[in-house]
Amino acid sequence: MSAESYLYIDAKLPNGHTCNFSFDKDFHAYKLLTHRKGFLVDYNRISNRKLEFIAEVSELVASDMISIEISNATKSFYDFNYYYSNAGTSTDYIPDNQAIASFNIQTDKAIGSFSAMHSITKDVLIK
């Protein structure tokens, strides 16, 4: 069994343009975020160990380059952002069935989540 591996991926475009992401396979491995740009990846759920996603630019962009930021994230970063992105999406509020946040700091004076990520950026030519 391989070690856990979590990623955060986002696209950087010139002049603040945005990207919409979609996935043709391994849907269970990807999580689009609602509270920030980009998406999470549970890399152990990728069947052929290759990241495959579609980045669609909806506006006319005056550049043929896109910068993809790929971040290796801790499990606490993945869990917290997964939870945070789900927390505001439900229209059915059920007080007895709350979503569970991944908090790795729990003391008598504080509760929270410490997380980290290390990023690299790759420039990709749009064809």
Short mmCIF file of N, CA, C and O in Angstrom, two decimals:
data_model
loop_
_atom_site.label_atom_id
_atom_site.label_comp_id
_atom_site.label_asym_id
_atom_site.label_seq_id
_atom_site.Cartn_x
_atom_site.Cartn_y
_atom_site.Cartn_z
N MET A 1 0.84 -1.18 0.00
CA MET A 1 0.00 0.00 0.00
C MET A 1 0.89 1.25 0.00
O MET A 1 1.83 1.36 0.77
N SER A 2 0.58 2.18 -0.88
CA SER A 2 1.40 3.39 -0.98
C SER A 2 0.99 4.43 0.06
O SER A 2 -0.10 4.39 0.61
N ALA A 3 1.89 5.36 0.32
CA ALA A 3 1.62 6.42 1.28
C ALA A 3 0.57 7.38 0.73
O ALA A 3 0.38 7.50 -0.48
N GLU A 4 -0.11 8.07 1.64
CA GLU A 4 -1.11 9.05 1.23
C GLU A 4 -0.44 10.17 0.45
O GLU A 4 0.68 10.56 0.74
N SER A 5 -1.15 10.69 -0.54
CA SER A 5 -0.62 11.78 -1.35
C SER A 5 -1.77 12.67 -1.78
O SER A 5 -2.72 12.21 -2.43
N TYR A 6 -1.70 13.94 -1.41
CA TYR A 6 -2.75 14.90 -1.71
C TYR A 6 -2.18 16.09 -2.46
O TYR A 6 -1.07 16.54 -2.16
N LEU A 7 -2.94 16.58 -3.42
CA LEU A 7 -2.51 17.71 -4.23
C LEU A 7 -3.57 18.80 -4.24
O LEU A 7 -4.76 18.51 -4.09
N TYR A 8 -3.12 20.03 -4.45
CA TYR A 8 -4.00 21.16 -4.73
C TYR A 8 -3.52 21.73 -6.06
O TYR A 8 -2.32 21.98 -6.22
N ILE A 9 -4.42 21.91 -7.02
CA ILE A 9 -4.05 22.38 -8.35
C ILE A 9 -4.89 23.59 -8.72
O ILE A 9 -6.11 23.62 -8.49
N ASP A 10 -4.23 24.59 -9.31
CA ASP A 10 -4.91 25.79 -9.78
C ASP A 10 -4.18 26.29 -11.02
O ASP A 10 -3.03 25.95 -11.26
N ALA A 11 -4.87 27.11 -11.81
CA ALA A 11 -4.29 27.70 -13.01
C ALA A 11 -4.12 29.19 -12.81
O ALA A 11 -4.98 29.85 -12.22
N LYS A 12 -3.01 29.70 -13.28
CA LYS A 12 -2.73 31.13 -13.22
C LYS A 12 -2.73 31.66 -14.65
O LYS A 12 -1.94 31.22 -15.49
N LEU A 13 -3.64 32.59 -14.93
CA LEU A 13 -3.76 33.19 -16.26
C LEU A 13 -3.45 34.67 -16.19
O LEU A 13 -3.63 35.30 -15.14
N PRO A 14 -3.02 35.27 -17.30
CA PRO A 14 -2.73 36.70 -17.28
C PRO A 14 -3.99 37.53 -17.05
O PRO A 14 -5.09 37.11 -17.41
N ASN A 15 -3.83 38.69 -16.45
CA ASN A 15 -4.90 39.67 -16.25
C ASN A 15 -6.10 39.15 -15.47
O ASN A 15 -7.23 39.56 -15.68
N GLY A 16 -5.87 38.20 -14.58
CA GLY A 16 -6.94 37.73 -13.69
C GLY A 16 -8.00 36.86 -14.34
O GLY A 16 -9.05 36.62 -13.75
N HIS A 17 -7.77 36.39 -15.55
CA HIS A 17 -8.73 35.49 -16.19
C HIS A 17 -8.83 34.20 -15.39
O HIS A 17 -7.89 33.81 -14.69
N THR A 18 -9.96 33.53 -15.51
CA THR A 18 -10.19 32.32 -14.72
C THR A 18 -10.30 31.09 -15.61
O THR A 18 -10.51 31.19 -16.81
N CYS A 19 -10.20 29.95 -14.97
CA CYS A 19 -10.26 28.65 -15.63
C CYS A 19 -11.37 27.83 -14.98
O CYS A 19 -11.55 27.89 -13.76
N ASN A 20 -12.09 27.07 -15.78
CA ASN A 20 -13.04 26.10 -15.26
C ASN A 20 -12.46 24.71 -15.48
O ASN A 20 -12.02 24.39 -16.58
N PHE A 21 -12.46 23.91 -14.43
CA PHE A 21 -11.89 22.58 -14.51
C PHE A 21 -12.99 21.54 -14.61
O PHE A 21 -14.06 21.68 -14.02
N SER A 22 -12.71 20.47 -15.35
CA SER A 22 -13.61 19.32 -15.40
C SER A 22 -12.75 18.06 -15.55
O SER A 22 -11.56 18.13 -15.86
N PHE A 23 -13.40 16.91 -15.36
CA PHE A 23 -12.69 15.65 -15.31
C PHE A 23 -13.47 14.60 -16.09
O PHE A 23 -14.67 14.47 -15.92
N ASP A 24 -12.78 13.85 -16.95
CA ASP A 24 -13.42 12.81 -17.75
C ASP A 24 -13.35 11.44 -17.10
O ASP A 24 -14.08 10.54 -17.47
N LYS A 25 -12.42 11.27 -16.14
CA LYS A 25 -12.28 9.97 -15.49
C LYS A 25 -11.78 10.15 -14.07
O LYS A 25 -11.36 11.25 -13.69
N ASP A 26 -11.83 9.12 -13.29
CA ASP A 26 -11.40 9.14 -11.88
C ASP A 26 -12.08 10.26 -11.09
O ASP A 26 -11.47 10.96 -10.31
N PHE A 27 -13.39 10.42 -11.30
CA PHE A 27 -14.15 11.50 -10.67
C PHE A 27 -14.01 11.50 -9.15
O PHE A 27 -13.96 12.55 -8.53
N HIS A 28 -13.93 10.33 -8.55
CA HIS A 28 -13.84 10.21 -7.09
C HIS A 28 -12.51 10.74 -6.54
O HIS A 28 -12.38 10.98 -5.35
N ALA A 29 -11.52 10.93 -7.41
CA ALA A 29 -10.21 11.41 -6.96
C ALA A 29 -10.12 12.94 -6.90
O ALA A 29 -9.25 13.49 -6.24
N TYR A 30 -11.03 13.63 -7.59
CA TYR A 30 -10.97 15.08 -7.73
C TYR A 30 -12.09 15.76 -6.94
O TYR A 30 -13.20 15.25 -6.87
N LYS A 31 -11.79 16.92 -6.39
CA LYS A 31 -12.79 17.70 -5.66
C LYS A 31 -12.66 19.17 -6.06
O LYS A 31 -11.70 19.85 -5.70
N LEU A 32 -13.63 19.66 -6.86
CA LEU A 32 -13.67 21.08 -7.18
C LEU A 32 -13.98 21.85 -5.91
O LEU A 32 -14.84 21.45 -5.12
N LEU A 33 -13.31 22.96 -5.70
CA LEU A 33 -13.53 23.76 -4.50
C LEU A 33 -14.52 24.89 -4.78
O LEU A 33 -14.50 25.47 -5.86
N THR A 34 -15.35 25.18 -3.80
CA THR A 34 -16.32 26.26 -3.94
C THR A 34 -15.87 27.52 -3.21
O THR A 34 -16.33 28.60 -3.54
N HIS A 35 -14.98 27.41 -2.27
CA HIS A 35 -14.55 28.56 -1.47
C HIS A 35 -13.25 29.19 -1.97
O HIS A 35 -12.83 30.23 -1.47
N ARG A 36 -12.60 28.57 -2.95
CA ARG A 36 -11.38 29.12 -3.53
C ARG A 36 -11.22 28.52 -4.93
O ARG A 36 -11.89 27.54 -5.27
N LYS A 37 -10.34 29.10 -5.73
CA LYS A 37 -10.11 28.58 -7.08
C LYS A 37 -9.37 27.25 -6.99
O LYS A 37 -8.69 26.97 -6.02
N GLY A 38 -9.51 26.45 -8.03
CA GLY A 38 -8.75 25.22 -8.12
C GLY A 38 -9.50 23.99 -7.61
O GLY A 38 -10.70 24.03 -7.36
N PHE A 39 -8.73 22.91 -7.44
CA PHE A 39 -9.32 21.65 -6.99
C PHE A 39 -8.31 20.83 -6.22
O PHE A 39 -7.10 21.05 -6.30
N LEU A 40 -8.82 19.88 -5.46
CA LEU A 40 -8.01 18.95 -4.68
C LEU A 40 -7.94 17.62 -5.41
O LEU A 40 -8.85 17.26 -6.17
N VAL A 41 -6.87 16.89 -5.15
CA VAL A 41 -6.70 15.55 -5.73
C VAL A 41 -6.24 14.61 -4.63
O VAL A 41 -5.29 14.89 -3.91
N ASP A 42 -6.96 13.49 -4.50
CA ASP A 42 -6.49 12.38 -3.67
C ASP A 42 -5.76 11.46 -4.64
O ASP A 42 -6.37 10.65 -5.35
N TYR A 43 -4.44 11.62 -4.73
CA TYR A 43 -3.64 10.96 -5.77
C TYR A 43 -3.73 9.43 -5.71
O TYR A 43 -3.61 8.76 -6.72
N ASN A 44 -3.94 8.87 -4.54
CA ASN A 44 -4.06 7.42 -4.42
C ASN A 44 -5.30 6.87 -5.10
O ASN A 44 -5.40 5.67 -5.32
N ARG A 45 -6.25 7.73 -5.45
CA ARG A 45 -7.47 7.30 -6.12
C ARG A 45 -7.37 7.41 -7.65
O ARG A 45 -8.33 7.12 -8.34
N ILE A 46 -6.23 7.85 -8.16
CA ILE A 46 -6.03 7.94 -9.61
C ILE A 46 -5.65 6.55 -10.11
O ILE A 46 -4.65 5.98 -9.68
N SER A 47 -6.45 6.00 -11.00
CA SER A 47 -6.28 4.60 -11.40
C SER A 47 -4.97 4.33 -12.15
O SER A 47 -4.30 3.35 -11.88
N ASN A 48 -4.57 5.18 -13.07
CA ASN A 48 -3.35 4.92 -13.84
C ASN A 48 -2.18 5.80 -13.42
O ASN A 48 -1.18 5.87 -14.11
N ARG A 49 -2.32 6.49 -12.28
CA ARG A 49 -1.29 7.35 -11.69
C ARG A 49 -0.95 8.56 -12.56
O ARG A 49 0.08 9.17 -12.42
N LYS A 50 -1.87 8.93 -13.50
CA LYS A 50 -1.69 10.11 -14.34
C LYS A 50 -2.80 11.10 -14.06
O LYS A 50 -3.98 10.73 -14.09
N LEU A 51 -2.43 12.34 -13.78
CA LEU A 51 -3.43 13.39 -13.60
C LEU A 51 -3.99 13.78 -14.95
O LEU A 51 -3.23 14.11 -15.87
N GLU A 52 -5.31 13.70 -15.09
CA GLU A 52 -5.95 14.08 -16.34
C GLU A 52 -7.14 14.97 -16.01
O GLU A 52 -8.08 14.55 -15.34
N PHE A 53 -7.07 16.21 -16.49
CA PHE A 53 -8.16 17.15 -16.27
C PHE A 53 -8.23 18.13 -17.43
O PHE A 53 -7.26 18.28 -18.20
N ILE A 54 -9.36 18.76 -17.58
CA ILE A 54 -9.59 19.75 -18.63
C ILE A 54 -9.64 21.12 -17.98
O ILE A 54 -10.38 21.32 -17.01
N ALA A 55 -8.84 22.05 -18.49
CA ALA A 55 -8.86 23.43 -18.02
C ALA A 55 -9.42 24.28 -19.15
O ALA A 55 -8.80 24.43 -20.20
N GLU A 56 -10.62 24.80 -18.95
CA GLU A 56 -11.30 25.58 -19.98
C GLU A 56 -11.25 27.06 -19.63
O GLU A 56 -11.63 27.46 -18.54
N VAL A 57 -10.77 27.85 -20.56
CA VAL A 57 -10.71 29.30 -20.38
C VAL A 57 -11.93 29.86 -21.09
O VAL A 57 -12.11 29.68 -22.29
N SER A 58 -12.80 30.55 -20.34
CA SER A 58 -14.06 31.01 -20.91
C SER A 58 -13.99 32.38 -21.57
O SER A 58 -14.89 32.76 -22.29
N GLU A 59 -12.92 33.13 -21.33
CA GLU A 59 -12.79 34.44 -21.95
C GLU A 59 -11.67 34.41 -22.99
O GLU A 59 -10.82 33.53 -22.98
N LEU A 60 -11.67 35.39 -23.85
CA LEU A 60 -10.59 35.53 -24.82
C LEU A 60 -9.35 36.01 -24.08
O LEU A 60 -9.34 37.06 -23.46
N VAL A 61 -8.32 35.20 -24.10
CA VAL A 61 -7.09 35.52 -23.39
C VAL A 61 -6.01 35.84 -24.42
O VAL A 61 -5.84 35.13 -25.40
N ALA A 62 -5.29 36.93 -24.18
CA ALA A 62 -4.28 37.39 -25.14
C ALA A 62 -2.95 36.68 -24.97
O ALA A 62 -1.92 37.22 -25.31
N SER A 63 -2.95 35.48 -24.48
CA SER A 63 -1.73 34.72 -24.28
C SER A 63 -1.97 33.27 -24.67
O SER A 63 -3.09 32.77 -24.57
N ASP A 64 -0.93 32.61 -25.13
CA ASP A 64 -1.06 31.19 -25.46
C ASP A 64 -0.40 30.32 -24.39
O ASP A 64 -0.13 29.15 -24.61
N MET A 65 -0.15 30.92 -23.22
CA MET A 65 0.46 30.19 -22.10
C MET A 65 -0.49 30.17 -20.91
O MET A 65 -1.22 31.14 -20.68
N ILE A 66 -0.47 29.08 -20.19
CA ILE A 66 -1.20 28.97 -18.94
C ILE A 66 -0.22 28.39 -17.92
O ILE A 66 0.57 27.51 -18.24
N SER A 67 -0.24 28.93 -16.73
CA SER A 67 0.63 28.43 -15.66
C SER A 67 -0.21 27.56 -14.74
O SER A 67 -1.20 28.02 -14.17
N ILE A 68 0.18 26.31 -14.62
CA ILE A 68 -0.51 25.37 -13.73
C ILE A 68 0.29 25.26 -12.45
O ILE A 68 1.48 24.91 -12.48
N GLU A 69 -0.34 25.61 -11.34
CA GLU A 69 0.30 25.49 -10.03
C GLU A 69 -0.11 24.15 -9.42
O GLU A 69 -1.29 23.88 -9.24
N ILE A 70 0.87 23.32 -9.13
CA ILE A 70 0.63 22.01 -8.53
C ILE A 70 1.27 22.02 -7.15
O ILE A 70 2.47 22.27 -7.02
N SER A 71 0.45 21.78 -6.15
CA SER A 71 0.94 21.83 -4.77
C SER A 71 0.78 20.47 -4.12
O SER A 71 -0.29 19.87 -4.16
N ASN A 72 1.86 20.00 -3.50
CA ASN A 72 1.82 18.81 -2.68
C ASN A 72 1.32 19.27 -1.31
O ASN A 72 1.93 20.12 -0.68
N ALA A 73 0.19 18.75 -0.88
CA ALA A 73 -0.45 19.24 0.35
C ALA A 73 -0.48 18.17 1.43
O ALA A 73 -0.45 16.98 1.14
N THR A 74 -0.54 18.62 2.67
CA THR A 74 -0.68 17.69 3.79
C THR A 74 -2.11 17.18 3.84
O THR A 74 -3.04 17.76 3.27
N LYS A 75 -2.30 16.08 4.54
CA LYS A 75 -3.65 15.53 4.71
C LYS A 75 -4.55 16.53 5.41
O LYS A 75 -5.73 16.66 5.06
N SER A 76 -4.03 17.29 6.37
CA SER A 76 -4.87 18.27 7.07
C SER A 76 -5.29 19.39 6.12
O SER A 76 -6.42 19.89 6.21
N PHE A 77 -4.44 19.82 5.18
CA PHE A 77 -4.83 20.82 4.18
C PHE A 77 -5.96 20.27 3.32
O PHE A 77 -6.97 20.93 3.08
N TYR A 78 -5.78 19.03 2.84
CA TYR A 78 -6.80 18.37 2.02
C TYR A 78 -8.12 18.25 2.78
O TYR A 78 -9.18 18.66 2.29
N ASP A 79 -8.06 17.70 3.99
CA ASP A 79 -9.28 17.48 4.77
C ASP A 79 -10.00 18.79 5.09
O ASP A 79 -11.21 18.88 4.96
N PHE A 80 -9.25 19.80 5.53
CA PHE A 80 -9.87 21.08 5.90
C PHE A 80 -10.53 21.74 4.69
O PHE A 80 -11.68 22.18 4.77
N ASN A 81 -9.84 21.79 3.55
CA ASN A 81 -10.41 22.44 2.37
C ASN A 81 -11.57 21.64 1.78
O ASN A 81 -12.53 22.21 1.28
N TYR A 82 -11.50 20.33 1.85
CA TYR A 82 -12.61 19.48 1.42
C TYR A 82 -13.84 19.79 2.27
O TYR A 82 -14.94 20.01 1.76
N TYR A 83 -13.64 19.81 3.59
CA TYR A 83 -14.73 20.12 4.53
C TYR A 83 -15.26 21.54 4.29
O TYR A 83 -16.46 21.74 4.18
N TYR A 84 -14.37 22.51 4.20
CA TYR A 84 -14.77 23.91 4.07
C TYR A 84 -15.55 24.13 2.78
O TYR A 84 -16.52 24.88 2.75
N SER A 85 -15.16 23.46 1.73
CA SER A 85 -15.85 23.59 0.45
C SER A 85 -17.24 22.96 0.50
O SER A 85 -18.16 23.45 -0.16
N ASN A 86 -17.40 21.91 1.27
CA ASN A 86 -18.71 21.25 1.42
C ASN A 86 -19.62 21.95 2.41
O ASN A 86 -20.84 21.85 2.32
N ALA A 87 -19.05 22.66 3.37
CA ALA A 87 -19.83 23.21 4.49
C ALA A 87 -20.92 24.17 4.04
O ALA A 87 -22.01 24.17 4.61
N GLY A 88 -20.67 24.96 3.01
CA GLY A 88 -21.66 25.95 2.60
C GLY A 88 -22.49 25.54 1.41
O GLY A 88 -23.31 26.30 0.93
N THR A 89 -22.34 24.30 0.92
CA THR A 89 -23.06 23.91 -0.30
C THR A 89 -24.40 23.25 -0.04
O THR A 89 -25.23 23.20 -0.93
N SER A 90 -24.65 22.77 1.14
CA SER A 90 -25.91 22.09 1.42
C SER A 90 -27.02 23.09 1.72
O SER A 90 -26.85 24.03 2.48
N THR A 91 -28.18 22.89 1.08
CA THR A 91 -29.33 23.75 1.35
C THR A 91 -30.18 23.18 2.48
O THR A 91 -31.04 23.87 3.00
N ASP A 92 -29.95 21.93 2.85
CA ASP A 92 -30.71 21.29 3.92
C ASP A 92 -29.87 21.32 5.20
O ASP A 92 -28.98 20.51 5.39
N TYR A 93 -30.19 22.24 6.09
CA TYR A 93 -29.45 22.36 7.34
C TYR A 93 -30.05 21.39 8.35
O TYR A 93 -31.22 21.50 8.72
N ILE A 94 -29.27 20.43 8.77
CA ILE A 94 -29.71 19.44 9.75
C ILE A 94 -28.77 19.54 10.95
O ILE A 94 -27.64 19.05 10.89
N PRO A 95 -29.20 20.18 12.06
CA PRO A 95 -28.29 20.40 13.18
C PRO A 95 -27.75 19.12 13.82
O PRO A 95 -26.68 19.14 14.41
N ASP A 96 -28.45 18.01 13.69
CA ASP A 96 -27.99 16.76 14.28
C ASP A 96 -27.01 16.01 13.39
O ASP A 96 -26.45 14.99 13.79
N ASN A 97 -26.82 16.46 12.16
CA ASN A 97 -25.96 15.76 11.22
C ASN A 97 -24.96 16.74 10.60
O ASN A 97 -24.95 16.97 9.41
N GLN A 98 -24.09 17.30 11.42
CA GLN A 98 -23.11 18.28 10.99
C GLN A 98 -21.96 17.62 10.24
O GLN A 98 -21.59 16.50 10.54
N ALA A 99 -21.40 18.36 9.29
CA ALA A 99 -20.17 17.90 8.64
C ALA A 99 -19.04 17.92 9.67
O ALA A 99 -19.03 18.73 10.58
N ILE A 100 -18.10 17.02 9.51
CA ILE A 100 -17.01 16.91 10.47
C ILE A 100 -15.76 17.54 9.86
O ILE A 100 -15.32 17.15 8.78
N ALA A 101 -15.21 18.50 10.56
CA ALA A 101 -13.98 19.13 10.11
C ALA A 101 -12.79 18.34 10.62
O ALA A 101 -12.85 17.69 11.65
N SER A 102 -11.72 18.41 9.88
CA SER A 102 -10.49 17.73 10.29
C SER A 102 -9.63 18.71 11.06
O SER A 102 -8.93 19.52 10.48
N PHE A 103 -9.71 18.66 12.36
CA PHE A 103 -8.91 19.54 13.20
C PHE A 103 -7.78 18.74 13.82
O PHE A 103 -8.02 17.74 14.48
N ASN A 104 -6.55 19.17 13.60
CA ASN A 104 -5.42 18.46 14.19
C ASN A 104 -4.83 19.23 15.37
O ASN A 104 -3.84 18.82 15.93
N ILE A 105 -5.44 20.36 15.72
CA ILE A 105 -5.06 21.11 16.93
C ILE A 105 -6.30 21.14 17.83
O ILE A 105 -7.30 21.75 17.48
N GLN A 106 -6.23 20.44 18.93
CA GLN A 106 -7.35 20.43 19.87
C GLN A 106 -6.79 20.46 21.29
O GLN A 106 -6.27 19.47 21.78
N THR A 107 -6.89 21.64 21.89
CA THR A 107 -6.45 21.80 23.27
C THR A 107 -7.60 22.42 24.05
O THR A 107 -8.65 22.72 23.49
N ASP A 108 -7.41 22.64 25.35
CA ASP A 108 -8.46 23.27 26.13
C ASP A 108 -8.61 24.75 25.79
O ASP A 108 -9.60 25.37 26.14
N LYS A 109 -7.65 25.35 25.08
CA LYS A 109 -7.72 26.76 24.73
C LYS A 109 -7.86 27.03 23.24
O LYS A 109 -8.12 28.16 22.85
N ALA A 110 -7.68 26.02 22.39
CA ALA A 110 -7.73 26.25 20.95
C ALA A 110 -8.20 25.02 20.21
O ALA A 110 -8.00 23.89 20.65
N ILE A 111 -8.85 25.26 19.08
CA ILE A 111 -9.22 24.20 18.15
C ILE A 111 -8.97 24.75 16.76
O ILE A 111 -9.25 25.90 16.46
N GLY A 112 -8.38 23.95 15.91
CA GLY A 112 -8.08 24.43 14.57
C GLY A 112 -7.37 23.39 13.75
O GLY A 112 -7.29 22.22 14.12
N SER A 113 -6.84 23.82 12.64
CA SER A 113 -6.16 22.92 11.73
C SER A 113 -4.87 23.56 11.25
O SER A 113 -4.88 24.67 10.73
N PHE A 114 -3.77 22.88 11.46
CA PHE A 114 -2.49 23.32 10.92
C PHE A 114 -2.24 22.49 9.68
O PHE A 114 -2.36 21.27 9.68
N SER A 115 -1.91 23.17 8.59
CA SER A 115 -1.65 22.46 7.35
C SER A 115 -0.59 23.18 6.56
O SER A 115 -0.24 24.32 6.86
N ALA A 116 -0.10 22.51 5.53
CA ALA A 116 0.96 23.10 4.72
C ALA A 116 0.89 22.54 3.31
O ALA A 116 0.27 21.50 3.06
N MET A 117 1.54 23.26 2.39
CA MET A 117 1.68 22.76 1.03
C MET A 117 2.94 23.33 0.42
O MET A 117 3.42 24.38 0.81
N HIS A 118 3.48 22.58 -0.52
CA HIS A 118 4.67 23.00 -1.26
C HIS A 118 4.28 23.04 -2.72
O HIS A 118 3.75 22.06 -3.25
N SER A 119 4.52 24.16 -3.41
CA SER A 119 4.03 24.34 -4.77
C SER A 119 5.14 24.47 -5.80
O SER A 119 6.22 24.99 -5.50
N ILE A 120 4.83 23.99 -7.00
CA ILE A 120 5.65 24.26 -8.17
C ILE A 120 4.70 24.77 -9.26
O ILE A 120 3.51 24.48 -9.24
N THR A 121 5.22 25.54 -10.19
CA THR A 121 4.42 26.06 -11.28
C THR A 121 5.04 25.63 -12.59
O THR A 121 6.25 25.75 -12.79
N LYS A 122 4.20 25.12 -13.49
CA LYS A 122 4.64 24.70 -14.81
C LYS A 122 3.88 25.51 -15.85
O LYS A 122 2.65 25.60 -15.79
N ASP A 123 4.60 26.10 -16.80
CA ASP A 123 3.97 26.82 -17.90
C ASP A 123 3.65 25.85 -19.01
O ASP A 123 4.48 25.02 -19.40
N VAL A 124 2.41 25.94 -19.54
CA VAL A 124 1.93 25.03 -20.56
C VAL A 124 1.47 25.85 -21.76
O VAL A 124 0.76 26.86 -21.60
N LEU A 125 1.84 25.42 -22.95
CA LEU A 125 1.45 26.09 -24.17
C LEU A 125 0.05 25.62 -24.56
O LEU A 125 -0.22 24.42 -24.64
N ILE A 126 -0.85 26.57 -24.81
CA ILE A 126 -2.22 26.26 -25.23
C ILE A 126 -2.23 26.07 -26.73
O ILE A 126 -1.74 26.92 -27.48
N LYS A 127 -2.76 24.94 -27.18
CA LYS A 127 -2.83 24.68 -28.62
C LYS A 127 -4.27 24.66 -29.09
O LYS A 127 -5.16 24.34 -28.40
#
